[in-house]
PDB file of C-alpha atoms in Angstrom:
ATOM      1  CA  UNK A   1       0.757  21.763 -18.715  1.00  0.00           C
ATOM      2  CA  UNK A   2       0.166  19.793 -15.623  1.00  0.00           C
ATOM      3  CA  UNK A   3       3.184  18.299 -14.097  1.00  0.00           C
ATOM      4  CA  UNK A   4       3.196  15.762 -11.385  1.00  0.00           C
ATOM      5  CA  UNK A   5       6.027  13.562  -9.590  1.00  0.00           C
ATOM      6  CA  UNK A   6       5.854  10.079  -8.618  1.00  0.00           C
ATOM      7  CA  UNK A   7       6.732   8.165  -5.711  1.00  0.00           C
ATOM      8  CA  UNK A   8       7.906   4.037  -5.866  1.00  0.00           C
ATOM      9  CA  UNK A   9       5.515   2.116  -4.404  1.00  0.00           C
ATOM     10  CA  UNK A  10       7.046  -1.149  -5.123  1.00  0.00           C
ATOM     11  CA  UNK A  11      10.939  -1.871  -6.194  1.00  0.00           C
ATOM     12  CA  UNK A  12      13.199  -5.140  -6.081  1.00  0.00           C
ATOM     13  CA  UNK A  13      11.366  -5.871  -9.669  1.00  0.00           C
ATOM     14  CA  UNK A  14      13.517  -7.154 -12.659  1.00  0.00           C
ATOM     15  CA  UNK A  15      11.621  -5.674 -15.742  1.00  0.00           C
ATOM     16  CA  UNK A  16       7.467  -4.711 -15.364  1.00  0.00           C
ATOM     17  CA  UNK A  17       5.163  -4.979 -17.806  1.00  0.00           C
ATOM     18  CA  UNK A  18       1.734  -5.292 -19.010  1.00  0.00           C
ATOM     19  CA  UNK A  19       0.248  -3.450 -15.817  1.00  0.00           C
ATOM     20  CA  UNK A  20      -3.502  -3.956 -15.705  1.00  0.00           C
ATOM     21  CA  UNK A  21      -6.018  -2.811 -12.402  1.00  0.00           C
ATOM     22  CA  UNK A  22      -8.352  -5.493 -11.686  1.00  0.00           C
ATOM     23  CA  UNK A  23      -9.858  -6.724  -8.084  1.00  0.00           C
ATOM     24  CA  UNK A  24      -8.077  -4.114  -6.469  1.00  0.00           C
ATOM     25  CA  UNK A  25      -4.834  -4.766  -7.378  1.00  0.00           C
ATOM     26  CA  UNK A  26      -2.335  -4.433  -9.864  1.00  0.00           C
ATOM     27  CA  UNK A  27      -1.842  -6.996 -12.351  1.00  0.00           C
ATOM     28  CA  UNK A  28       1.588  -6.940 -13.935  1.00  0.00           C
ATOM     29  CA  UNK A  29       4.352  -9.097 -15.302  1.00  0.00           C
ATOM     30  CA  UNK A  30       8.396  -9.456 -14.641  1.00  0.00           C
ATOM     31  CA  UNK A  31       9.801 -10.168 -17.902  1.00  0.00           C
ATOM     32  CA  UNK A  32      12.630 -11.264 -16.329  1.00  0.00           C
ATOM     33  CA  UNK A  33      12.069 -13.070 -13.352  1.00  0.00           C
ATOM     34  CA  UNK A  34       9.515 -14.913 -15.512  1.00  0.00           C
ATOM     35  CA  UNK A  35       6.546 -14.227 -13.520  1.00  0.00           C
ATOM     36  CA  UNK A  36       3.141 -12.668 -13.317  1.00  0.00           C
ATOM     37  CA  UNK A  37       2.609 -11.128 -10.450  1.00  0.00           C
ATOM     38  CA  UNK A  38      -0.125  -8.660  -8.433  1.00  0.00           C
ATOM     39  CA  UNK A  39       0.544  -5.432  -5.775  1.00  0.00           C
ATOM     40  CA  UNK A  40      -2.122  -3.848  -3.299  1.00  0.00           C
ATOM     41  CA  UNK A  41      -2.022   0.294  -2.956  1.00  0.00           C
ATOM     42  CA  UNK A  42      -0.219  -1.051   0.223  1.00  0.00           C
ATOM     43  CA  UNK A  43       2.853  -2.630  -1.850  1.00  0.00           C
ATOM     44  CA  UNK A  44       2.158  -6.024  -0.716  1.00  0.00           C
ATOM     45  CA  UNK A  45       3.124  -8.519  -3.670  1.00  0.00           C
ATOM     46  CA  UNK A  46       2.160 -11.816  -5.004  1.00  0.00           C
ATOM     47  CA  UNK A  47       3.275 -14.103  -7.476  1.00  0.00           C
ATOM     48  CA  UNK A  48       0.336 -15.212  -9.735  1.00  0.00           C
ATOM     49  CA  UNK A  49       2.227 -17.950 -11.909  1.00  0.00           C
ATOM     50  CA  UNK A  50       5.065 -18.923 -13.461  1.00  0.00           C
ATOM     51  CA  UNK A  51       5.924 -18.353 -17.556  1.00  0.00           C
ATOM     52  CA  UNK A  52       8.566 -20.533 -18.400  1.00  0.00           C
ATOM     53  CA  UNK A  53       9.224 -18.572 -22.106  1.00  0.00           C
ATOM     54  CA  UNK A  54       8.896 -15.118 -20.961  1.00  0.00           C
ATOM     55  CA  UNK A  55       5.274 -13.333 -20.266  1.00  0.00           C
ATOM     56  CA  UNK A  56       4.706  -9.783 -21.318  1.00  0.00           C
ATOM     57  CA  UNK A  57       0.763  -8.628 -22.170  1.00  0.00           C
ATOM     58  CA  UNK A  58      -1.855  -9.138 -19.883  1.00  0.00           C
ATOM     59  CA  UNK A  59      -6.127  -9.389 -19.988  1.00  0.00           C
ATOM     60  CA  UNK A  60      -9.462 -11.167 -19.067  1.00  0.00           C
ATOM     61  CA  UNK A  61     -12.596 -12.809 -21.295  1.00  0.00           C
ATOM     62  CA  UNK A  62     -15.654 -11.782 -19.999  1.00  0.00           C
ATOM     63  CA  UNK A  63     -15.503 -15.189 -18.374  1.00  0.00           C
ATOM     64  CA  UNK A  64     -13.031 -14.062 -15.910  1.00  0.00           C
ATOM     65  CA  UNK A  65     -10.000 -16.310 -17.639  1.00  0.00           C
ATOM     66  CA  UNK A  66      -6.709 -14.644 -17.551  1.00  0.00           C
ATOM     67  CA  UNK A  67      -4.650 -14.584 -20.736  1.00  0.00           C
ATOM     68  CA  UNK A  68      -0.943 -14.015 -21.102  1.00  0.00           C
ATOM     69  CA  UNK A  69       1.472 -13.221 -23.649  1.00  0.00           C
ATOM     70  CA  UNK A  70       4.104 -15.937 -23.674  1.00  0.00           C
ATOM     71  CA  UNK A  71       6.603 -13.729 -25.503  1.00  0.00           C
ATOM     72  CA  UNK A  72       9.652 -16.316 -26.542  1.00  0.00           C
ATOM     73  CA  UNK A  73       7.529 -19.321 -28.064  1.00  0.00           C
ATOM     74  CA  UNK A  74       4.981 -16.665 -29.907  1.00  0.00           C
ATOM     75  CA  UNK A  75       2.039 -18.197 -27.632  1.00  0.00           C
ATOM     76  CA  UNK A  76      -1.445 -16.991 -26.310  1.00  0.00           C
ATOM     77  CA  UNK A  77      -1.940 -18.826 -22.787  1.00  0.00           C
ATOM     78  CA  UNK A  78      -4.522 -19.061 -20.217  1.00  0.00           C
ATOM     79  CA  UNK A  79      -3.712 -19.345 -16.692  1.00  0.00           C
ATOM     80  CA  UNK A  80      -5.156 -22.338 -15.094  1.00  0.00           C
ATOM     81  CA  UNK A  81      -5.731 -21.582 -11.108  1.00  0.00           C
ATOM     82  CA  UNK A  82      -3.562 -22.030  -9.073  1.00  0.00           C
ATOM     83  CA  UNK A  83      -0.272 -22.462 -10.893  1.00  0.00           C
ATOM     84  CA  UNK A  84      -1.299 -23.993 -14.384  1.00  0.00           C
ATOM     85  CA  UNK A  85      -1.197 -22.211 -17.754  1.00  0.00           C
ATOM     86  CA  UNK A  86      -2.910 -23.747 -21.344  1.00  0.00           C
ATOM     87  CA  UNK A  87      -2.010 -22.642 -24.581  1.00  0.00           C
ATOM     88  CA  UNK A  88      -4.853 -21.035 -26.537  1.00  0.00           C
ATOM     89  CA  UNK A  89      -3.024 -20.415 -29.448  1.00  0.00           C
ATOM     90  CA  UNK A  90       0.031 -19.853 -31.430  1.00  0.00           C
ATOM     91  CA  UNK A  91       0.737 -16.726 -33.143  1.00  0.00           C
ATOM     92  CA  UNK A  92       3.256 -17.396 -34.823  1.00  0.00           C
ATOM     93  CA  UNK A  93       1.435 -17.797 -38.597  1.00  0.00           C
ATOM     94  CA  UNK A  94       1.425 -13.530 -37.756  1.00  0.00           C
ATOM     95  CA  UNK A  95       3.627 -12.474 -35.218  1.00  0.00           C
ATOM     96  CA  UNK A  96       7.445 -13.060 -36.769  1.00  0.00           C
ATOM     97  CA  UNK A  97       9.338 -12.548 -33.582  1.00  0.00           C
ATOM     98  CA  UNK A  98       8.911 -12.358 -29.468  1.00  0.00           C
ATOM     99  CA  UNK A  99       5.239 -10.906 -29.044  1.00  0.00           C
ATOM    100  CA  UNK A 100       4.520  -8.291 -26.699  1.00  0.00           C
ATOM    101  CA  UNK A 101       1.950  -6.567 -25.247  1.00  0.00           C
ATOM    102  CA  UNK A 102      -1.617  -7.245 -25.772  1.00  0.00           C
ATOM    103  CA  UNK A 103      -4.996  -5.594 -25.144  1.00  0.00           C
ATOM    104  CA  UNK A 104      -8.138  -8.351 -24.782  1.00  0.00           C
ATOM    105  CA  UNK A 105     -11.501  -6.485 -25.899  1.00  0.00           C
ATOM    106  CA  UNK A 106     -14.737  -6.766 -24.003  1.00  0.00           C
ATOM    107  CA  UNK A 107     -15.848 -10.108 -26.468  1.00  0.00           C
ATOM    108  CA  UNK A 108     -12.771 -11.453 -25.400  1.00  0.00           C
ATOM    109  CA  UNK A 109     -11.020 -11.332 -28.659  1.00  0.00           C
ATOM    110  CA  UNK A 110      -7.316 -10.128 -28.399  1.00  0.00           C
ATOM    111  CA  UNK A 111      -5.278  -8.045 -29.938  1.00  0.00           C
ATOM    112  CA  UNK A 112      -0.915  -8.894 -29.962  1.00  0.00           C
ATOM    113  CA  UNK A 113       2.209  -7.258 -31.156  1.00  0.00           C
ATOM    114  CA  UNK A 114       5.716  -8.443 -31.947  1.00  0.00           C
ATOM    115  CA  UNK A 115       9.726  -7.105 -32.148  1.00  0.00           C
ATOM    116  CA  UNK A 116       8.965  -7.988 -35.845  1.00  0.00           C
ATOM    117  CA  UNK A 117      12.812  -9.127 -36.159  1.00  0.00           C
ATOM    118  CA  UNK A 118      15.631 -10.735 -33.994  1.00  0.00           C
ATOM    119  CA  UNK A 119      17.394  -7.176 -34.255  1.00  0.00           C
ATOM    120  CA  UNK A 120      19.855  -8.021 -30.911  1.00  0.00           C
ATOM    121  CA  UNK A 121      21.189 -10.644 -32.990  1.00  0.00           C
ATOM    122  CA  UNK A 122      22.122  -8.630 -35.939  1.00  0.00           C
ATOM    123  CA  UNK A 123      18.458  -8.922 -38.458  1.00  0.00           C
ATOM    124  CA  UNK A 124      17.515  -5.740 -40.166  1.00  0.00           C
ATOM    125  CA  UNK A 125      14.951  -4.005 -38.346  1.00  0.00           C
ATOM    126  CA  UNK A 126      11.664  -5.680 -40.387  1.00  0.00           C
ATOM    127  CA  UNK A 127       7.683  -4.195 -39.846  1.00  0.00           C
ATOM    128  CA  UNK A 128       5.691  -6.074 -37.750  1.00  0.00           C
ATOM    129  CA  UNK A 129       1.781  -6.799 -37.364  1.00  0.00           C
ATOM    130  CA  UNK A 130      -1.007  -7.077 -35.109  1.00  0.00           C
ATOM    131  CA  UNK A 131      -2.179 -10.758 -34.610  1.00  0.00           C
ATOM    132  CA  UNK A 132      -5.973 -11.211 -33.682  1.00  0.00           C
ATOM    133  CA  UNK A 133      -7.076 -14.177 -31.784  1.00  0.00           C
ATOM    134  CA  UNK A 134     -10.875 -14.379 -31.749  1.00  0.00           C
ATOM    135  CA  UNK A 135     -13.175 -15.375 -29.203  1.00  0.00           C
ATOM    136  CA  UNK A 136     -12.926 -19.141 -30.777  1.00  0.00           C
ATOM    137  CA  UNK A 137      -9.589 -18.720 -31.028  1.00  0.00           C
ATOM    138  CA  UNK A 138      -8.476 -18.558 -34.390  1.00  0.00           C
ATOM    139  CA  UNK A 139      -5.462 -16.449 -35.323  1.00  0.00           C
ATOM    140  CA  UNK A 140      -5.714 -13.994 -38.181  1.00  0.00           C
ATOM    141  CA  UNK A 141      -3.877 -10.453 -39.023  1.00  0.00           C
ATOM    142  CA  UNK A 142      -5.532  -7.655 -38.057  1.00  0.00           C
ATOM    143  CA  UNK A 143      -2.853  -5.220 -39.614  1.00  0.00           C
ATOM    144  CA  UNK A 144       0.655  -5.450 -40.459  1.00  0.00           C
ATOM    145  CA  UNK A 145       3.326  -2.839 -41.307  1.00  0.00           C
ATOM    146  CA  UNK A 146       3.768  -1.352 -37.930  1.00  0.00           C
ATOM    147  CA  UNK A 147       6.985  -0.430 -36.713  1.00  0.00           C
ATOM    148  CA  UNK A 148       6.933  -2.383 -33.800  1.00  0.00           C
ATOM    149  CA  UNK A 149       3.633  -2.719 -32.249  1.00  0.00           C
ATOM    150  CA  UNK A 150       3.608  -2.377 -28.345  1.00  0.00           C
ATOM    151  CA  UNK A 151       0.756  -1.097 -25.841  1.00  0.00           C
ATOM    152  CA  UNK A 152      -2.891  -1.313 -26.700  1.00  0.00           C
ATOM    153  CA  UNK A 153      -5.631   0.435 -25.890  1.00  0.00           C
ATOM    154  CA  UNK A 154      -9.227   0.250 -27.198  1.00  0.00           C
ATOM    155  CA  UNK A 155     -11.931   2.902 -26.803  1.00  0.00           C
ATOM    156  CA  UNK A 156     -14.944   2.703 -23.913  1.00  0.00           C
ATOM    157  CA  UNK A 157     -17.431   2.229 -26.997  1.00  0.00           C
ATOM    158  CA  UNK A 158     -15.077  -0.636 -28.791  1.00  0.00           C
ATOM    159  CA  UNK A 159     -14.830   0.982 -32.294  1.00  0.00           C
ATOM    160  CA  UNK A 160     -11.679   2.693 -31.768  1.00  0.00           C
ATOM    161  CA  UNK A 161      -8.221   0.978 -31.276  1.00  0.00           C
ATOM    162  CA  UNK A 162      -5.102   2.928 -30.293  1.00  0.00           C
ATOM    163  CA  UNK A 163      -1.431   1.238 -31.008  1.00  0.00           C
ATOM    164  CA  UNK A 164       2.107   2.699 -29.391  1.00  0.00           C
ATOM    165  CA  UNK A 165       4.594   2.166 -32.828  1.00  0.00           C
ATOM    166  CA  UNK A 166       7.798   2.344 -30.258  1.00  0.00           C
ATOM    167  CA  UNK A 167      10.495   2.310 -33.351  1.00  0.00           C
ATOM    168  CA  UNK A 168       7.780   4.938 -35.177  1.00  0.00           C
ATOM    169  CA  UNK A 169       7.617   7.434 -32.412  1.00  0.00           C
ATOM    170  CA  UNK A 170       3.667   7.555 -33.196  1.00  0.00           C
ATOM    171  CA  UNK A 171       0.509   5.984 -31.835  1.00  0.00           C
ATOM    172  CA  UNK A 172      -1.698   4.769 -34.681  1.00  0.00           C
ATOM    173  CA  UNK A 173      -5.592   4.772 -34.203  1.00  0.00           C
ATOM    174  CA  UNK A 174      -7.776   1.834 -36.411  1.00  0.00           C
ATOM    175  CA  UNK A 175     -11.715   1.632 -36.516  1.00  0.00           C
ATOM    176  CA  UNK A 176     -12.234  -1.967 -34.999  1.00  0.00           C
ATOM    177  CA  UNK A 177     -15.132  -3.634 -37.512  1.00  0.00           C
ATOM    178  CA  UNK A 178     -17.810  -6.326 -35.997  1.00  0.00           C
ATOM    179  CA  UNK A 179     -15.782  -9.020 -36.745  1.00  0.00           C
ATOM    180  CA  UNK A 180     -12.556  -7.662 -35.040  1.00  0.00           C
ATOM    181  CA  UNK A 181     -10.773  -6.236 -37.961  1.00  0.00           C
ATOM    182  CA  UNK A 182      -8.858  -3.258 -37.664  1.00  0.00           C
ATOM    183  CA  UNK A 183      -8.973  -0.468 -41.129  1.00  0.00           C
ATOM    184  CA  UNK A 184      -8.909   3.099 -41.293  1.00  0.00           C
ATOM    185  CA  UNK A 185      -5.519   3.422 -40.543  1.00  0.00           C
ATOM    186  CA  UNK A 186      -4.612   6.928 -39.190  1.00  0.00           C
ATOM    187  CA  UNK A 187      -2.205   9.036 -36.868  1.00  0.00           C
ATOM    188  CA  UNK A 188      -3.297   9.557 -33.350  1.00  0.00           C
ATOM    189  CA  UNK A 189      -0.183  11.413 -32.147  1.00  0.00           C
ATOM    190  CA  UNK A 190       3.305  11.937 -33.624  1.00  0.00           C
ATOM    191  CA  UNK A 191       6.477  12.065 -30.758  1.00  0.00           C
ATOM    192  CA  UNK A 192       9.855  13.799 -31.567  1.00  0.00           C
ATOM    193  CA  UNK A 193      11.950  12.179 -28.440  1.00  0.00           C
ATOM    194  CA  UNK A 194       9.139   9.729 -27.315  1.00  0.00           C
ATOM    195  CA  UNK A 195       9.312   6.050 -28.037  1.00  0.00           C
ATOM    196  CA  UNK A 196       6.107   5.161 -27.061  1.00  0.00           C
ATOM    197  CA  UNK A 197       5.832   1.902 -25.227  1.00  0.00           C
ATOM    198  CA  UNK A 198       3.274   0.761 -22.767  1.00  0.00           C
ATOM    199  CA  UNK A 199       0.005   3.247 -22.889  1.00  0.00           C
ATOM    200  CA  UNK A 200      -3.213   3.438 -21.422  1.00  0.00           C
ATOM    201  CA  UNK A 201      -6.441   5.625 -22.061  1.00  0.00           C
ATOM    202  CA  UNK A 202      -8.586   8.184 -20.053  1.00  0.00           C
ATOM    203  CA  UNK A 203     -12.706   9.038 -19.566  1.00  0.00           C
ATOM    204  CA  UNK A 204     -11.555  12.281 -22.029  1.00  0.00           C
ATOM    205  CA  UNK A 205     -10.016  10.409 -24.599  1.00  0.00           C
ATOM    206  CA  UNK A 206      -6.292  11.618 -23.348  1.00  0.00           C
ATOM    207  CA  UNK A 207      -3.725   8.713 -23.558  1.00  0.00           C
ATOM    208  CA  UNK A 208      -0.931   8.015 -21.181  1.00  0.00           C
ATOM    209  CA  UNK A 209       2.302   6.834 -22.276  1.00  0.00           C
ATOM    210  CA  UNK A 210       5.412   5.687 -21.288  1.00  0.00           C
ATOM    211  CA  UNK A 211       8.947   6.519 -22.685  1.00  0.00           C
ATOM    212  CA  UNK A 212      11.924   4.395 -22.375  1.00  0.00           C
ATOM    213  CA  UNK A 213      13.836   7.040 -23.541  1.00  0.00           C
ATOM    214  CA  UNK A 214      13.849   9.125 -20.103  1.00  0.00           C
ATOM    215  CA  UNK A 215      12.314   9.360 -16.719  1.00  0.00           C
ATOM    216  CA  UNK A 216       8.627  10.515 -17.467  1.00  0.00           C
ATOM    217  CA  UNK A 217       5.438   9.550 -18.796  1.00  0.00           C
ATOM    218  CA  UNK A 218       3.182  11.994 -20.996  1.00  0.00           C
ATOM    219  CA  UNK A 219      -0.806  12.365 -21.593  1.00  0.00           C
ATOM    220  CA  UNK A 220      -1.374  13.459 -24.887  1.00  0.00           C
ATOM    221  CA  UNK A 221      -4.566  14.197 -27.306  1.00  0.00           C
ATOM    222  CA  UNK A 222      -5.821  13.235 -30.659  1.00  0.00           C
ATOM    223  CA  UNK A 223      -3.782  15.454 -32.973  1.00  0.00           C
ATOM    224  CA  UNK A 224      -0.390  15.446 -30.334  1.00  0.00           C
ATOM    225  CA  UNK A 225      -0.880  18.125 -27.438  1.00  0.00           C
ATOM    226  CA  UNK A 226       0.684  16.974 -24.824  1.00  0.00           C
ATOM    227  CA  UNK A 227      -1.009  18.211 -21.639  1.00  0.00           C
ATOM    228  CA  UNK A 228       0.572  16.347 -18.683  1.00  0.00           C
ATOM    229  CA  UNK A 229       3.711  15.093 -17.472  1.00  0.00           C
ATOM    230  CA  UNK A 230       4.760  12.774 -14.940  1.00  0.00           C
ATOM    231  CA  UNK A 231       8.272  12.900 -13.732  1.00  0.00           C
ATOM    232  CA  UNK A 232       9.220   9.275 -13.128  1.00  0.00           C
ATOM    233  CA  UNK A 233      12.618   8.128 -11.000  1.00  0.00           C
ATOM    234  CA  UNK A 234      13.616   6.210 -13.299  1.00  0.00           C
ATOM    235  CA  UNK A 235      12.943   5.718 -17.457  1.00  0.00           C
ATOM    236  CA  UNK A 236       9.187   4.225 -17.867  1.00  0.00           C
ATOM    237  CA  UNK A 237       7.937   0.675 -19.714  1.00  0.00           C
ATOM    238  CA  UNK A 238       4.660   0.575 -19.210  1.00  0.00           C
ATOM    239  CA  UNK A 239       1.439   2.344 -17.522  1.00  0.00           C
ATOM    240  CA  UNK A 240      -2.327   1.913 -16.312  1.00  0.00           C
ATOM    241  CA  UNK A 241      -5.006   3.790 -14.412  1.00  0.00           C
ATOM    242  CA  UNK A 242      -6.388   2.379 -11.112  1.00  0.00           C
ATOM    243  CA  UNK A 243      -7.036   2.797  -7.860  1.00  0.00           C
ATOM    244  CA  UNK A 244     -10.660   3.134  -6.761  1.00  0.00           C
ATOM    245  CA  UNK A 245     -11.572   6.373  -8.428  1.00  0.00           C
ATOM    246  CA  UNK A 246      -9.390   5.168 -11.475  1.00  0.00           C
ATOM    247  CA  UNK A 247      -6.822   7.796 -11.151  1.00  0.00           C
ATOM    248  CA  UNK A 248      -4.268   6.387  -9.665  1.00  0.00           C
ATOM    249  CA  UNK A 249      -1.575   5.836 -12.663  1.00  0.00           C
ATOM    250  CA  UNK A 250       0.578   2.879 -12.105  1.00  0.00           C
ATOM    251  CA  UNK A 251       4.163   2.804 -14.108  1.00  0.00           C
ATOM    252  CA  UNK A 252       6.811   0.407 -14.328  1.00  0.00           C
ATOM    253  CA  UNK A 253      10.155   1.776 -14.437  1.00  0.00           C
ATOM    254  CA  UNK A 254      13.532   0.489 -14.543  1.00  0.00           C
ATOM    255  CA  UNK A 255      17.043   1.403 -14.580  1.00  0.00           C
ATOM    256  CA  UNK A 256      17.863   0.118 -17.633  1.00  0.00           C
ATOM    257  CA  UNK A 257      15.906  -2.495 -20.499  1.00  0.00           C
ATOM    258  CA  UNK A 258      18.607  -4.320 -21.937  1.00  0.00           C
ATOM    259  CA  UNK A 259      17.339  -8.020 -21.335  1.00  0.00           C
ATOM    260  CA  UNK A 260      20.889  -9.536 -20.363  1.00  0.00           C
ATOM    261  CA  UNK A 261      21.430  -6.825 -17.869  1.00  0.00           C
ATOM    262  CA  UNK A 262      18.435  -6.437 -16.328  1.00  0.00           C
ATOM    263  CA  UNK A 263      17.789 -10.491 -15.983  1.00  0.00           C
ATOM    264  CA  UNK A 264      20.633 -10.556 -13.233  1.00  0.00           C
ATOM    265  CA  UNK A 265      19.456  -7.008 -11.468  1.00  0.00           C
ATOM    266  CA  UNK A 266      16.628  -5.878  -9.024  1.00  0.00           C
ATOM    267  CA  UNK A 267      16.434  -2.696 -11.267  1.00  0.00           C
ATOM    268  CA  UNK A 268      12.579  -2.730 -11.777  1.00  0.00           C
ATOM    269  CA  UNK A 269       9.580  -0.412  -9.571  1.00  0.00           C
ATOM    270  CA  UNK A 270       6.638   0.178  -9.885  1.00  0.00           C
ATOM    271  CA  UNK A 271       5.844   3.697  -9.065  1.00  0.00           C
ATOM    272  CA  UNK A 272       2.457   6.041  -8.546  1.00  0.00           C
ATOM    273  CA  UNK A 273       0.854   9.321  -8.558  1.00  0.00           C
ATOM    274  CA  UNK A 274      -2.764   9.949  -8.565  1.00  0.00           C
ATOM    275  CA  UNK A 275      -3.600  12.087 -11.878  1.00  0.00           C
ATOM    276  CA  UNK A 276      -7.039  14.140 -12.917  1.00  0.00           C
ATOM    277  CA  UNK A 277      -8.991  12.066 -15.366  1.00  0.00           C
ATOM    278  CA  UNK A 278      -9.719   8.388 -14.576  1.00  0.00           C
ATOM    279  CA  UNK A 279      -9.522   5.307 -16.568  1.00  0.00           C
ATOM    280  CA  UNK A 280     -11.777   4.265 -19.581  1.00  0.00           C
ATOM    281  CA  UNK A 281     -11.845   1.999 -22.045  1.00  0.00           C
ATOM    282  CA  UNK A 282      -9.623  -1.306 -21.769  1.00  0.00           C
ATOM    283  CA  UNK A 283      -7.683  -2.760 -20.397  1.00  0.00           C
TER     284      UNK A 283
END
């Protein structure tokens, strides 16, 4: 197995997520400062724009337009340059609690996942689906019964999509049909002590992913081989290749994820280690 060890290139964060690489940057949100933001390989940060109920998943329509996951109020927005944001639509007919991450696919269409149930406040832990919102930006299900749909990835050819189940410990592959929908329903990868959260894909099919249950991220195959390792300094959220060769994997880390905690605390990085294999696929 191939180890490797990280290095912060970017700290003073609340909570990171959605990291995507995109005009030479990194595109990510803070949950918890309510912002998406952007860092250069120098660690020179930006704030794109503000999301007053909470952004999470990040992506682009082949247009260029920048969509965000409004987590709180169940909402697909569009950033509207410089500080503006439009709603493109609300998920909540599908998605029955905070949404989450996202991936957008090269037609623009996008894929979104939800906490399925309010379980901080006491609610059974319920299954959760996929929302789809097409390219004219209707909202249907594209599958349901996941436990807890998080990071997204879809295959370089677009047939092929790839979702982390954080409470199943599994990621869970779908054939994506013309029209978007997802069937074929299969195991990618089954974890023991991984609760797989953010994830992104490689040009060899190998898919990163991020555990919040300890300081590391893991590449792993079709079929569950793990084959590289990442030692993190602190437990990992989210993670995406970049860099100009694409292998430059990008992970947000924090101390700790518990929302009340980490909104008062500068307890988020972003941290980075060039790997192997570069990026394919999206985002």
């Amino acid at each position: 197995m191939a180890e490797y060890q990280s290095t912060v290139l970017l700290d003073g964060l609340r909570f990171g997520e959605g990291p995507r690489w995109r005009d030479g940057k990194l595109w990510f949100s803070d949950m918890q400062r309510y912002q998406v933001m952007t860092v250069d390989p120098d660690g020179n940060a930006e704030v794109v724009v503000h999301v007053p109920e909470r952004p999470s998943g990040l992506g682009w329509r082949p247009d260029g337009t920048l969509l965000i996951v409004s987590m709180e109020d169940r909402k697909l927005m569009r950033h509207v340059p410089p500080d503006g944001l439009e709603e493109v639509a609300d998920l909540s007919s599908v998605a029955t609690w905070h949404c989450n991450d996202m991936v957008v696919d090269a037609r623009g269409r996008a894929y979104v996942g939800n906490f399925g149930s309010d379980t901080l406040s006491g609610d059974e832990v319920s299954p959760a689906a996929i929302a789809l919102v097409t390219e004219d930006n209707e909202v249907r299900m594209a599958a349901d019964n996941l436990e807890f749909p998080n990071g997204t990835v879809i295959s370089p050819d677009g047939r092929t999509l790839i979702v982390a189940e954080s409470r199943g410990g599994r990621l869970t592959a779908f054939d994506v049909a013309d029209d978007g929908g997802l069937s074929g329903r299969r195991v990618f990868a089954d974890f023991d002590e991984v609760s797989p959260d953010g994830i992104c894909l490689d040009a060899e099919g190998g898919v990163w992913v991020s555990n919040p249950l300890a300081p590391e991220c893991i590449r792993v195959l079709e079929g569950g081989e793990v084959t590289d390792r990442v030692s993190t300094e602190h437990n990992t959220y989210a993670c995406m290749l970049g860099g100009d060769g694409g292998t430059t994997l990008y992970i947000c880390s924090a101390d700790a994820n518990e929302a009340d905690w980490s909104a008062n605390q500068a307890s988020g990085f972003i941290e980075v280690v060039e790997v192997a294999v570069p990026h394919a696929g999206l985002p």
